[in-house]
Every structure is written in structure tokens, then in C-alpha cells.
XYZ file of C-alpha atoms in Angstrom:
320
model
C 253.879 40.146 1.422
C 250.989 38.844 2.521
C 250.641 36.627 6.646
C 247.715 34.407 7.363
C 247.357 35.591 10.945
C 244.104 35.056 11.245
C 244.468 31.499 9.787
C 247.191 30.438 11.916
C 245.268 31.600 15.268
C 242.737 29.596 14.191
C 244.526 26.626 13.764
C 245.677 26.879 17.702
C 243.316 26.260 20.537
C 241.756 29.405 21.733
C 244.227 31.313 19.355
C 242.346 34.219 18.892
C 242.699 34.625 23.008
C 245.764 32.962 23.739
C 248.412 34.409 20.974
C 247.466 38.180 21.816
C 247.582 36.968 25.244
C 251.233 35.646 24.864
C 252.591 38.760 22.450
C 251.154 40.815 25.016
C 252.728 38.808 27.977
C 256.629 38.917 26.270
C 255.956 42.653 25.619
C 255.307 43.690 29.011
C 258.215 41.692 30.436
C 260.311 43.206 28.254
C 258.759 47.008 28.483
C 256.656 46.700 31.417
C 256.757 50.539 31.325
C 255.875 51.178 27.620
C 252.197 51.592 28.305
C 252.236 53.746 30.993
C 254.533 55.966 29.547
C 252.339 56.470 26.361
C 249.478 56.977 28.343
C 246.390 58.158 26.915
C 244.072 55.910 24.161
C 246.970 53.142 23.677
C 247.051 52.377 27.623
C 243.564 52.360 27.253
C 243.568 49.676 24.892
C 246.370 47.107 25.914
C 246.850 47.838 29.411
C 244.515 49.293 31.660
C 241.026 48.467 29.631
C 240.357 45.128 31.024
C 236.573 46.241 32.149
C 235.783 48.311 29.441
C 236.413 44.982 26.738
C 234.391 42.695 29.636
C 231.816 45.343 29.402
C 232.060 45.549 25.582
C 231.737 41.784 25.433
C 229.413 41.285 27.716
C 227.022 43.861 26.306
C 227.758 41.985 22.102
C 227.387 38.389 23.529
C 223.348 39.302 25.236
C 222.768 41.095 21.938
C 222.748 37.585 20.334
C 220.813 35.385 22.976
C 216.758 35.479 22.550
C 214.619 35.569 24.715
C 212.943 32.769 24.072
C 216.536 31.043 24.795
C 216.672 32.718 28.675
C 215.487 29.625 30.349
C 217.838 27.258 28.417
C 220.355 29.580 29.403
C 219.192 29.528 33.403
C 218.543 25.607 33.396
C 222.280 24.928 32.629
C 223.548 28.203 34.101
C 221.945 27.305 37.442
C 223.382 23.858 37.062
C 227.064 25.341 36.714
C 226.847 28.481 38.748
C 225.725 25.784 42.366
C 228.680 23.563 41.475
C 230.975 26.286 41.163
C 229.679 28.085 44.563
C 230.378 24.672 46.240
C 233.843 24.836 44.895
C 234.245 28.302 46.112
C 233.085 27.710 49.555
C 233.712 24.676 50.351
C 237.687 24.033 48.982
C 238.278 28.028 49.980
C 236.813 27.317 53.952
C 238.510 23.934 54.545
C 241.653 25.292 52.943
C 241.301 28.038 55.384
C 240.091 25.195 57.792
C 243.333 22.983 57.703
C 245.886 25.529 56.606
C 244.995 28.785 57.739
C 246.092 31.826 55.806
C 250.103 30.458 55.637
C 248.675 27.329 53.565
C 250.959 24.598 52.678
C 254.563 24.696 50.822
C 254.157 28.822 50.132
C 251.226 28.702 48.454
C 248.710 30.450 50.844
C 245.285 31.753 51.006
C 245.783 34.682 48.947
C 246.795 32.467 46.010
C 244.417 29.276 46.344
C 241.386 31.380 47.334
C 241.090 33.564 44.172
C 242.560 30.743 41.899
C 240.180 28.319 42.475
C 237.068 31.117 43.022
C 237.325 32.409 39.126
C 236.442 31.328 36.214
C 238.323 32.457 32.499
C 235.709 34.314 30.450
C 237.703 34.870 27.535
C 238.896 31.532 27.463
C 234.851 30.228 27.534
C 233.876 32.835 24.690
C 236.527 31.891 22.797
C 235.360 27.805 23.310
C 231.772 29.059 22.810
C 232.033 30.322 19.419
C 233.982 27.838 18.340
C 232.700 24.358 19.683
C 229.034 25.640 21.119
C 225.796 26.428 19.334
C 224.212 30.227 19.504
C 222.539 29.749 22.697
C 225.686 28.936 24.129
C 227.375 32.291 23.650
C 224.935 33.699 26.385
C 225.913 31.318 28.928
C 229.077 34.169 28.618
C 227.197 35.662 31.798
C 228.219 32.507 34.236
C 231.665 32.995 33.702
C 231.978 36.501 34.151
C 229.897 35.906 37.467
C 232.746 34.191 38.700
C 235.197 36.684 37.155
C 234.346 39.260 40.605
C 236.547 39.844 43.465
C 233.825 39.439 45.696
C 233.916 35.752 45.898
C 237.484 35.675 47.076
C 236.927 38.397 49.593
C 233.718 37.038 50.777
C 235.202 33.699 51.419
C 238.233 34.857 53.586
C 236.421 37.487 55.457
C 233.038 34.691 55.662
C 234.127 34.450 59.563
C 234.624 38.219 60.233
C 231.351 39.430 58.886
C 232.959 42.102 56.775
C 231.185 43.967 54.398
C 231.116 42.572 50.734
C 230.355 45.052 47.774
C 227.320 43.423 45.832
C 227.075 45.879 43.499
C 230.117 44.464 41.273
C 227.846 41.170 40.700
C 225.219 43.679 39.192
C 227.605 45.453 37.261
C 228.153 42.007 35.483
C 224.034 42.133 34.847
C 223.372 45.482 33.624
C 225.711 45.391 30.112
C 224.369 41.926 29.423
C 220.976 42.384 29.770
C 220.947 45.889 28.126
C 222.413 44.238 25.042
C 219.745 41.671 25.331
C 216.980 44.277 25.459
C 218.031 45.971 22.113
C 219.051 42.876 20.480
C 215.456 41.099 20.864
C 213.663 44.600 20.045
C 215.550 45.095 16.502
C 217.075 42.168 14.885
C 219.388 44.386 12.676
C 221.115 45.413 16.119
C 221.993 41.716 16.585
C 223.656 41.753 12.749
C 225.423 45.175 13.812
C 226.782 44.146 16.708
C 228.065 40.709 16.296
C 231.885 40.887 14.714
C 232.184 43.079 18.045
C 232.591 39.632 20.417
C 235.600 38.046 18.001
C 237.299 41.625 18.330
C 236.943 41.455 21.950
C 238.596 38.415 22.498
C 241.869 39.653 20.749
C 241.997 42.901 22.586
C 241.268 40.943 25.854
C 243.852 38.701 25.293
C 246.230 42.162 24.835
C 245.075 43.352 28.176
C 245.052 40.200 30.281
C 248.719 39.809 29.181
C 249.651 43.548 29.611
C 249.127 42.496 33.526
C 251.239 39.473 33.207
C 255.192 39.616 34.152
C 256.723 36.488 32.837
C 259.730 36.917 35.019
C 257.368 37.533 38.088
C 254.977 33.915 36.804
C 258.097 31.430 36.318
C 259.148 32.746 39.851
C 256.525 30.911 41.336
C 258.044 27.894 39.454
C 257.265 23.918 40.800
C 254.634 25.698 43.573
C 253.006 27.260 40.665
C 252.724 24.315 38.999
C 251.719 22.320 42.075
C 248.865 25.095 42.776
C 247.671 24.951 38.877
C 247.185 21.063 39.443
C 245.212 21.155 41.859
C 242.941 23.746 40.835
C 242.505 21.750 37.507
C 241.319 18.801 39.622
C 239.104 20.287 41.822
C 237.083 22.439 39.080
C 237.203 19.203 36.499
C 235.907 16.832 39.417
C 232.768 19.213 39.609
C 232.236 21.475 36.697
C 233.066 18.462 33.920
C 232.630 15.280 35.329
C 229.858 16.044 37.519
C 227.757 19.148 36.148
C 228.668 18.384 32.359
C 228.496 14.359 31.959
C 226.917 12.927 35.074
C 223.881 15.640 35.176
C 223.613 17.426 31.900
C 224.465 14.804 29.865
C 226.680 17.208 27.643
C 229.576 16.646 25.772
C 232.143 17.780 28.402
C 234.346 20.792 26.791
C 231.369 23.390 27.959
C 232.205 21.940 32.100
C 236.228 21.824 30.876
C 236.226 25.498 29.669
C 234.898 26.531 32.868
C 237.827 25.106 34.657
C 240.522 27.880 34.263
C 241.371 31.058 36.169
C 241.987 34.079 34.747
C 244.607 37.077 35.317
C 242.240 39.072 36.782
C 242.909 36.619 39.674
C 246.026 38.730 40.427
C 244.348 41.655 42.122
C 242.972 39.691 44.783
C 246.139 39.048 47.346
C 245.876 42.466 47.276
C 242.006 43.343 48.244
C 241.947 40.486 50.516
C 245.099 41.979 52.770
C 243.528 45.580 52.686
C 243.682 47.009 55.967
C 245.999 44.792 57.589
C 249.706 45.186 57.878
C 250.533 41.146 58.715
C 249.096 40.200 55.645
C 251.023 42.336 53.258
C 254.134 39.770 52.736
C 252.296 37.073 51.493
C 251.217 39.311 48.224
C 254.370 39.187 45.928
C 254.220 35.247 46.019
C 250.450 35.098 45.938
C 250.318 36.666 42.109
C 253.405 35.508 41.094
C 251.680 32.075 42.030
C 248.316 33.296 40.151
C 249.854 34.827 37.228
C 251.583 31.241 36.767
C 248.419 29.601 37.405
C 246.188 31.828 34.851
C 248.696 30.936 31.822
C 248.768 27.150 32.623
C 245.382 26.340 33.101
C 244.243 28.290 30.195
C 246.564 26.572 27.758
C 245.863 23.168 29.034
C 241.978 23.483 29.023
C 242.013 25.000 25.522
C 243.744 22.004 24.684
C 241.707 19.988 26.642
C 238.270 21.443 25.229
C 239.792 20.422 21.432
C 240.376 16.921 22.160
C 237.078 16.375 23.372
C 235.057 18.478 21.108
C 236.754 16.613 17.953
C 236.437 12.953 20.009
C 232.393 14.258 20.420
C 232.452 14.853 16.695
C 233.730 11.660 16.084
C 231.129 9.628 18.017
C 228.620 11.737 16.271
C 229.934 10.473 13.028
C 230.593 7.167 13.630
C 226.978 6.800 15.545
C 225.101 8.255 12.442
């Protein structure tokens, strides 16, 4: 018997992220032990490898970007990367500002801070490859930026001058880069190394949703919801609207993949509350609150990205 899986992944937005993200979701709800138990290379490679696939995908994805494309890459990089810092800062401080750390309805700092700081680079190299042209594959390196918790902890300890570990922002650089090295010094490395960024999406779509407890994500229910709104509005004001059609003139699904956390997200609560006590309660609610967040606001900008990229096809058609 032969099952077009590949086919039918296709055929869904961001399939070849989202189903292994959603198999991988119902599994660990249902075994959220399995893993662990095993142990050894299969807990390696759909639980606890989250870094090592980012690495693995980061390293593939500068393989294929030239050169001669860095500066494309760093005009609209630069463009995205100071809209999303102003997101970061500014809707993390005045949340802070007007809240404090309790927030508003039970969702509190350690849920809006990370949600709205990240960025979902899966999600983008899945978008990427299908709607985007080669150079945009290496824009993979914004994303993943903004895939750090640094940002989250640097925003809600910005008043107490704690220390902030750069080095995780150049751990993000060194993969990329080396990949980019060997891929513009032998062009057969580029051809070798290529099929490895489609096989990294579907095993990081296993180990985002090995850390995903669906129990634990509709708990957070209507505040979830609520939470995934508003993070949706914020990043779609700035990174779409703004960045993507008002400055770049660009088609919009590039600023609308950018929009979306990612699970990753659900360590945070727990960073930001390390070394104080007082802040411990608010953690169970916090990634209950992400891990709701994550799923929604991947799905809809998938779907989102879709309906634009066809409607930009469209206009293409219909103008030539």
C-alpha cells in the first residue's frame, strides 16, 4: 500500500513543519514520558535536539546564500531586525510600564515578554522555500536572531542592570556563516548539502512538539487566545504593514511569516524568574499561555502567508 505523505503535507500550509509538529504534539500528551524513558539517539532526535536541528539548519540554509547576495540579505535584514527590536522594547517596557510583572487578566510578564520577543524560524524556512526566491532562504539568520532568550531576559531585567549572556546571539552567527564559507569556496558543497534544510524542518517540527503538552496549552484557554491576538497585531502592525508594504515595497507574506512565536518561547518564564522565589508562581500559567500562543499563531500565519502569496501571484498574472 502505498501513502502520499509527502504530497498531502504539501498541500497544507507549512505542512512539512506543522503536521510533524502536531503528531509530535498528540504523542507527547499522550506519552509525555516515552522519550525520556528511551533515552539515548531517539530522545536525541524528537525530544531534546531542538539546537542541534537549529544548528543543522542554520549551518544548510548559509551553505546556499552567496556572497555576492550578503548585502541584499543585510538591506532587508536590517530593515526587519530595527522593527522587530522596537517591538521588543518598546511593547515589552510599557507592558512592564502599565502592568508590572502581574499584567492584566493572568497573562503576565513572563508570558507577553517572550511571546511577543520571538520570532518562528521553522515556520519562516518553511515560507521561504516555498513562496521566496534563493536569496531569501538566508534571511533564515533574522529569525533565529530573535529565536534567543536573551531578548526576553534583557528586557525584564533592562532596569536592574543584570548581566545578559551575548554569547548565545553569536552562537546563532558561527553555524551560519561557517556554512557560508564552504558553500561559496566549493559549489558541489552547496549541491551536497541542500536536501539537509527540507529534512530539518520535519525533525524540527518533531522536537518543537515533543515540548508541547496539549492538555497544559488548552489550559490557558480564552487568555491564550486573548494573548495570541494581540501578539498577531502588534508584530503585523510593524513587521507586515510597515517593514514589508509601506518600506520595502514587498509582497507581504515575508513581514507575515515573521509574525509568529515559537515553542522555544516556553523556557523563558523560567530564566526570567531565576533567582527569585516571588516569581516562581507565575511560571505554570506563563507556558501554558505560550505553548497556546506558539500553536495559534503559527497556524494562522501559515495560512495567512498562502492567501497572500497566491493573491501576489494573481496580480502578477493579471498585470502581465
Amino acid at each position: 500500500m502505498k501513502i502520499s505523505i509527502m504530497k498531502t503535507m504539501q498541500k497544507i500550509p507549512s505542512g512539512l513543519l506543522i503536521v510533524p509538529l502536531l503528531i509530535s504534539a498528540v504523542f507527547n500528551t499522550l506519552f509525555p514520558d516515552f522519550w525520556k524513558t528511551l533515552g539515548g539517539p531517539s530522545e536525541g532526535l524528537f525530544k531534546s535536539g531542538t539546537y542541534c536541528v537549529i544548528g543543522l539548519m542554520l549551518f544548510s540554509s548559509g551553505a546556499t546564500v552567496s556572497a555576492k547576495k550578503l548585502g541584499y540579505i543585510l538591506k532587508y535584514g536590517a530593515t526587519y531586525a530595527i522593527f522587530k527590536l522596537f517591538i521588543i522594547f518598546g511593547a515589552g517596557t510599557l507592558f512592564l510600564h502599565l502592568f508590572g510583572v502581574d499584567g492584566f487578566w493572568g497573562i503576565s510578564a513572563f508570558a507577553f515578554i517572550p511571546a511577543i520577543c520571538y520570532m518562528n524560524p521553522g515556520l519562516f524556512m518553511t515560507l521561504a522555500q516555498q513562496y521566496g526566491e534563493p536569496e531569501d532562504i538566508g534571511m533564515m539568520l533574522l529569525p533565529q536572531l530573535f529565536c534567543m532568550s536573551v531578548w526576553s531576559i534583557l528586557v525584564f531585567n533592562l532596569s536592574s542592570g543584570a548581566d545578559v549572556n551575548w554569547m548565545s546571539a553569536v552562537n546563532v552567527l558561527i553555524p551560519f556563516f561557517l556554512g557560508m564559507l564552504l558553500g561559496n569556496l566549493d559549489p558541489d558543497f552547496i549541491k551536497f548539502i541542500k536536501p539537509a534544510s527540507t529534512i530539518c524542518l520535519m525533525l524540527m517540527g518533531f522536537v518543537f512538539g515533543a515540548a508541547i503538552n496539549l492538555k497544559t496549552a488548552f489550559h490557558a484557554g480564552l487568555r491564550g487566545i486573548v494573548l495570541s491576538i494581540i501578539v498577531l497585531l502588534i508584530n503585523l502592525l510593524f513587521m507586515y504593514l510597515l517593514a514589508d508594504k509601506v518600506i520595502l515595497k514587498r509582497p507581504g507574506w515575508f513581514g507575515a511569516g515573521l509574525c509568529a512565536t515559537t515553542g522555544v518561547a516556553c523556557v523563558d518564564p523560567s530564566l526570567m524568574a531565576a533567582g527569585n522565589e516571588a516569581y516562581a508562581a507565575y511560571i505554570p500559567e506563563a507556558v501554558s499561555l505560550l505553548a497556546l500562543t506558539f500553536l495559534i499563531t503559527t497556524l494562522i500565519c501559515a495560512v495567512m502567508c498562502r492567501v497572500i502569496s497566491n493573491k501576489s501571484k494573481k496580480e502578477a498574472e493579471q498585470a502581465s
